Amino acid sequence: MEIWQHTVISAIITAVLWPFFSWWSLLVLVGGVLIDSDHVLWYYYRRGDFNLRKVYSYCRAISDNKDTKEYKKAVLIFHSYEALVVLAVLSFFIPQFVLLLIGVIEHMLSDFLYTLYKWRGPYSLVVFRKSAIVFLYDFFTKIL
């Protein structure tokens, strides 16, 4: 799903929540959009390059070509069950994190519905089969 689509959806939810949470509702926008920064980490891990244009082209090619083989290889740490658990736990101690969690859940639900419709399958669920913790260990041992 395109970043602008996530931005629009998150902005709508932010606007709906604004009367209740004021500035804090912007955390929905943060959670719904910045979650995709893990694509940059994944691209760097695979290609050793932080060029954002190349990251965008790479992700766009996977989506446009419905490249399920390459998609299934991706380990997106912010799209993981560990990230959801961490945010849920933090929400008990920092209530505003519930809004961040709403943004992340909205993003993941949008990705799920997008791949279900466009690719005719629930491919976005493959991210839950991979551990973000194992990836982070591999990532940091590679760059250090």
XYZ file of N, CA and C in Angstrom:
432
model
N 0.842 -1.171 0.000
C 0.000 0.000 0.000
C 0.891 1.239 0.000
N 0.493 2.246 -0.726
C 1.289 3.472 -0.846
C 1.280 4.270 0.460
N 2.375 4.978 0.705
C 2.496 5.761 1.932
C 1.436 6.856 1.996
N 1.081 7.426 0.850
C 0.066 8.483 0.860
C -1.292 7.928 1.290
N -1.569 6.672 0.942
C -2.835 6.067 1.345
C -2.874 5.873 2.863
N -1.765 5.427 3.419
C -1.687 5.289 4.877
C -1.816 6.660 5.553
N -1.216 7.668 4.941
C -1.296 9.020 5.496
C -2.734 9.521 5.512
N -3.458 9.327 4.422
C -4.852 9.784 4.341
C -5.723 9.066 5.371
N -5.608 7.749 5.431
C -6.423 6.977 6.381
C -6.105 7.392 7.821
N -4.821 7.507 8.130
C -4.418 7.903 9.485
C -4.874 9.327 9.805
N -4.812 10.219 8.819
C -5.249 11.606 9.029
C -6.751 11.673 9.304
N -7.526 10.855 8.629
C -8.975 10.827 8.870
C -9.266 10.364 10.297
N -8.601 9.297 10.721
C -8.802 8.806 12.091
C -8.339 9.852 13.103
N -7.226 10.513 12.806
C -6.727 11.585 13.671
C -7.763 12.695 13.798
N -8.356 13.093 12.683
C -9.370 14.155 12.697
C -10.599 13.751 13.510
N -10.996 12.496 13.392
C -12.151 12.003 14.155
C -11.852 12.022 15.658
N -10.633 11.672 16.022
C -10.263 11.603 17.439
C -9.851 12.953 18.037
N -9.588 13.935 17.176
C -9.106 15.242 17.622
C -9.978 15.882 18.711
N -11.309 15.906 18.565
C -12.133 16.544 19.610
C -11.982 15.897 20.992
N -11.568 14.657 21.021
C -11.454 13.932 22.288
C -10.052 13.979 22.890
N -9.028 13.981 22.022
C -7.647 13.858 22.505
C -6.732 15.009 22.102
N -7.252 15.973 21.361
C -6.489 17.133 20.925
C -5.170 16.702 20.259
N -4.071 17.326 20.667
C -2.776 17.072 20.028
C -2.326 15.618 20.125
N -2.743 14.937 21.160
C -2.341 13.538 21.328
C -2.827 12.666 20.174
N -3.918 13.060 19.540
C -4.448 12.248 18.441
C -3.479 12.182 17.259
N -2.505 13.097 17.208
C -1.487 13.028 16.149
C -0.647 11.752 16.243
N -0.658 11.115 17.406
C 0.060 9.845 17.549
C -0.524 8.763 16.640
N -1.803 8.871 16.314
C -2.404 7.937 15.353
C -1.722 8.108 13.999
N -1.508 9.346 13.599
C -0.833 9.635 12.334
C 0.606 9.128 12.358
N 1.289 9.349 13.468
C 2.670 8.869 13.611
C 2.716 7.346 13.495
N 1.867 6.669 14.254
C 1.847 5.203 14.225
C 1.419 4.645 12.885
N 0.502 5.326 12.222
C -0.018 4.832 10.955
C 0.901 5.051 9.770
N 1.846 5.984 9.905
C 2.726 6.307 8.771
C 4.168 5.861 9.024
N 4.702 6.202 10.178
C 6.120 5.913 10.432
C 6.423 4.438 10.639
N 5.403 3.624 10.791
C 5.606 2.178 10.885
C 6.354 1.666 9.648
N 6.165 2.338 8.518
C 6.808 1.887 7.282
C 8.305 2.183 7.224
N 8.849 2.845 8.238
C 10.294 3.075 8.251
C 11.068 1.761 8.333
N 10.396 0.699 8.754
C 11.078 -0.598 8.799
C 11.388 -1.135 7.403
N 10.710 -0.630 6.388
C 11.040 -1.014 5.013
C 12.450 -0.535 4.655
N 12.811 0.639 5.167
C 14.149 1.181 4.921
C 15.202 0.288 5.584
N 14.944 -0.139 6.818
C 15.880 -1.035 7.509
C 16.033 -2.357 6.765
N 14.910 -2.888 6.289
C 14.951 -4.153 5.558
C 15.753 -4.000 4.267
N 15.516 -2.904 3.545
C 16.243 -2.669 2.299
C 17.739 -2.539 2.587
N 18.090 -1.808 3.625
C 19.496 -1.671 3.979
C 20.104 -3.033 4.313
N 19.377 -3.834 5.049
C 19.842 -5.170 5.415
C 20.084 -6.022 4.172
N 19.177 -5.930 3.204
C 19.285 -6.755 1.980
C 20.295 -6.197 0.983
N 20.324 -4.867 0.827
C 21.115 -4.257 -0.243
C 22.270 -3.389 0.238
N 22.314 -3.077 1.532
C 23.389 -2.240 2.051
C 23.317 -0.795 1.610
N 22.122 -0.280 1.377
C 21.946 1.067 0.838
C 20.778 1.750 1.547
N 20.966 3.032 1.920
C 19.900 3.800 2.573
C 19.226 4.779 1.615
N 19.412 4.630 0.330
C 18.824 5.534 -0.655
C 17.299 5.373 -0.665
N 16.591 6.414 -0.230
C 15.133 6.324 -0.097
C 14.422 6.138 -1.436
N 14.968 6.704 -2.496
C 14.358 6.491 -3.824
C 14.435 5.021 -4.228
N 15.576 4.406 -3.957
C 15.726 2.986 -4.276
C 14.824 2.126 -3.397
N 14.697 2.502 -2.130
C 13.801 1.771 -1.226
C 12.380 1.834 -1.768
N 11.956 3.038 -2.148
C 10.600 3.215 -2.670
C 10.402 2.401 -3.949
N 11.372 2.469 -4.855
C 11.273 1.718 -6.117
C 11.214 0.218 -5.868
N 12.023 -0.253 -4.951
C 12.055 -1.673 -4.589
C 10.696 -2.125 -4.055
N 10.171 -1.375 -3.095
C 8.871 -1.734 -2.504
C 7.752 -1.609 -3.527
N 7.832 -0.588 -4.353
C 6.809 -0.383 -5.388
C 6.831 -1.532 -6.396
N 8.012 -1.984 -6.779
C 8.132 -3.096 -7.731
C 7.539 -4.373 -7.147
N 7.772 -4.620 -5.873
C 7.193 -5.804 -5.228
C 5.677 -5.739 -5.291
N 5.129 -4.572 -4.976
C 3.675 -4.406 -4.980
C 3.101 -4.488 -6.392
N 3.691 -3.742 -7.320
C 3.168 -3.708 -8.692
C 3.241 -5.063 -9.383
N 4.311 -5.806 -9.098
C 4.510 -7.106 -9.741
C 3.923 -8.262 -8.939
N 3.313 -7.934 -7.803
C 2.773 -8.961 -6.907
C 3.827 -10.040 -6.645
N 5.024 -9.570 -6.323
C 6.168 -10.458 -6.111
C 6.075 -11.097 -4.725
N 5.257 -12.122 -4.625
C 5.018 -12.761 -3.327
C 6.280 -13.429 -2.783
N 7.147 -13.897 -3.669
C 8.384 -14.544 -3.219
C 9.260 -13.542 -2.456
N 9.459 -12.370 -3.036
C 10.266 -11.336 -2.379
C 9.540 -10.783 -1.152
N 8.240 -10.632 -1.250
C 7.430 -10.107 -0.143
C 7.527 -11.012 1.082
N 7.508 -12.305 0.850
C 7.559 -13.260 1.962
C 8.922 -13.288 2.650
N 9.961 -12.791 1.977
C 11.292 -12.746 2.581
C 11.433 -11.599 3.580
N 10.632 -10.570 3.410
C 10.783 -9.351 4.208
C 10.526 -9.600 5.688
N 11.374 -9.000 6.502
C 11.158 -8.982 7.945
C 11.002 -7.507 8.312
N 9.786 -7.125 8.612
C 9.467 -5.734 8.912
C 9.195 -5.617 10.413
N 10.179 -5.105 11.139
C 10.138 -5.180 12.601
C 8.979 -4.421 13.234
N 8.525 -3.343 12.610
C 7.406 -2.598 13.191
C 6.058 -3.178 12.775
N 6.073 -4.090 11.816
C 4.861 -4.793 11.382
C 4.768 -6.160 12.074
N 5.392 -6.312 13.210
C 5.501 -7.621 13.858
C 4.607 -7.727 15.088
N 4.399 -8.967 15.506
C 3.618 -9.174 16.728
C 4.367 -8.630 17.943
N 5.698 -8.665 17.907
C 6.467 -8.118 19.028
C 6.209 -6.620 19.188
N 6.150 -5.905 18.071
C 5.883 -4.464 18.132
C 4.500 -4.195 18.713
N 3.525 -4.998 18.313
C 2.172 -4.832 18.860
C 2.144 -5.096 20.360
N 2.832 -6.138 20.788
C 2.868 -6.474 22.216
C 3.556 -5.361 23.008
N 4.681 -4.877 22.514
C 5.401 -3.804 23.205
C 4.518 -2.561 23.326
N 3.858 -2.176 22.237
C 2.976 -1.006 22.290
C 1.799 -1.220 23.234
N 1.240 -2.413 23.220
C 0.116 -2.713 24.112
C 0.544 -2.621 25.575
N 1.713 -3.165 25.891
C 2.219 -3.108 27.269
C 2.520 -1.659 27.659
N 3.174 -0.922 26.771
C 3.478 0.482 27.058
C 2.206 1.304 27.265
N 1.136 0.916 26.598
C -0.140 1.630 26.723
C -0.702 1.564 28.137
N -0.357 0.521 28.862
C -0.800 0.420 30.256
C -0.089 1.442 31.149
N 1.143 1.785 30.793
C 1.933 2.714 31.590
C 1.866 4.142 31.065
N 1.721 4.269 29.754
C 1.624 5.583 29.106
C 0.345 5.563 28.267
N -0.757 6.035 28.827
C -2.058 5.907 28.154
C -2.099 6.480 26.729
N -1.293 7.491 26.443
C -1.287 8.080 25.104
C -0.802 7.092 24.038
N -0.064 6.082 24.463
C 0.425 5.089 23.511
C -0.706 4.276 22.894
N -1.875 4.328 23.490
C -3.038 3.668 22.879
C -3.292 4.278 21.501
N -3.098 5.589 21.388
C -3.312 6.265 20.105
C -2.269 5.824 19.077
N -1.037 5.662 19.515
C 0.011 5.138 18.638
C -0.339 3.723 18.191
N -0.812 2.928 19.125
C -1.229 1.553 18.833
C -2.384 1.533 17.835
N -3.328 2.452 17.975
C -4.440 2.546 17.017
C -3.898 2.804 15.614
N -2.925 3.706 15.493
C -2.323 3.993 14.190
C -1.633 2.784 13.591
N -0.893 2.051 14.411
C -0.188 0.853 13.937
C -1.187 -0.224 13.511
N -2.219 -0.432 14.322
C -3.227 -1.440 13.979
C -3.960 -1.052 12.702
N -4.291 0.231 12.579
C -4.946 0.709 11.342
C -4.065 0.434 10.133
N -2.791 0.712 10.275
C -1.848 0.493 9.179
C -1.800 -0.988 8.786
N -1.671 -1.845 9.778
C -1.564 -3.279 9.503
C -2.868 -3.837 8.935
N -3.990 -3.347 9.419
C -5.278 -3.772 8.881
C -5.435 -3.305 7.434
N -5.007 -2.085 7.147
C -5.053 -1.574 5.771
C -4.174 -2.412 4.847
N -2.964 -2.738 5.312
C -2.075 -3.597 4.519
C -2.714 -4.957 4.260
N -3.326 -5.517 5.288
C -3.983 -6.822 5.154
C -5.095 -6.763 4.106
N -5.962 -5.771 4.209
C -7.079 -5.650 3.262
C -6.577 -5.371 1.846
N -5.519 -4.574 1.733
C -4.939 -4.258 0.429
C -4.395 -5.516 -0.253
N -3.584 -6.292 0.472
C -3.029 -7.505 -0.149
C -4.114 -8.551 -0.388
N -5.087 -8.601 0.491
C -6.195 -9.538 0.299
C -6.943 -9.214 -0.986
N -7.184 -7.936 -1.236
C -7.906 -7.505 -2.434
C -7.018 -7.552 -3.677
N -5.852 -6.897 -3.613
C -5.006 -6.761 -4.802
C -4.316 -8.073 -5.183
N -3.850 -8.820 -4.203
C -3.087 -10.032 -4.479
C -3.915 -11.291 -4.316
N -5.150 -11.118 -3.917
C -6.073 -12.252 -3.738
C -5.570 -13.251 -2.700
N -4.978 -12.715 -1.643
C -4.503 -13.578 -0.566
C -4.039 -12.756 0.617
N -4.025 -13.329 1.804
C -3.636 -12.598 3.020
C -2.122 -12.550 3.216
N -1.394 -12.092 2.203
C 0.065 -12.132 2.254
C 0.658 -11.270 3.355
N -0.047 -10.233 3.783
C 0.529 -9.380 4.829
C 0.662 -10.120 6.155
N -0.008 -11.244 6.298
C 0.094 -12.011 7.542
C 1.428 -12.744 7.677
N 2.199 -12.854 6.594
C 3.485 -13.559 6.685
C 4.455 -12.843 7.615
N 4.244 -11.539 7.839
C 5.156 -10.823 8.735
C 5.066 -11.353 10.155
N 3.952 -11.974 10.512
C 3.812 -12.511 11.858
C 4.528 -13.846 12.035
N 5.022 -14.417 10.959
C 5.757 -15.684 11.052
C 7.238 -15.469 11.326
N 7.659 -14.219 11.315
C 9.075 -13.920 11.486
C 9.279 -13.105 12.746
N 10.381 -13.330 13.399
C 10.665 -12.638 14.647
C 11.459 -11.362 14.397
N 10.947 -10.268 14.899
C 11.666 -9.005 14.809
C 12.928 -9.047 15.664
N 12.885 -9.776 16.759
C 14.035 -9.865 17.660
C 15.208 -10.562 16.969
N 14.934 -11.662 16.294
C 15.982 -12.380 15.560
C 16.542 -11.494 14.452
N 15.660 -10.790 13.739
C 16.117 -9.894 12.677
C 17.021 -8.801 13.245
N 16.617 -8.183 14.351
C 17.432 -7.115 14.936
C 18.808 -7.627 15.348
N 18.864 -8.820 15.887
C 20.149 -9.418 16.239
C 21.014 -9.571 14.984
N 20.440 -10.137 13.925
C 21.176 -10.306 12.665
C 21.598 -8.959 12.084
N 20.690 -7.994 12.131
C 20.947 -6.668 11.569
C 22.140 -6.012 12.254
N 22.132 -5.998 13.588
C 23.205 -5.321 14.312
C 24.522 -6.084 14.265
N 24.490 -7.400 14.194
C 25.749 -8.138 14.043
C 26.325 -7.921 12.651
N 25.469 -7.648 11.682
C 25.941 -7.394 10.318
C 26.602 -6.025 10.208
N 26.022 -5.010 10.847
C 26.556 -3.657 10.680
C 27.646 -3.305 11.693
N 27.778 -4.077 12.762
C 28.800 -3.745 13.776
C 30.099 -4.456 13.548
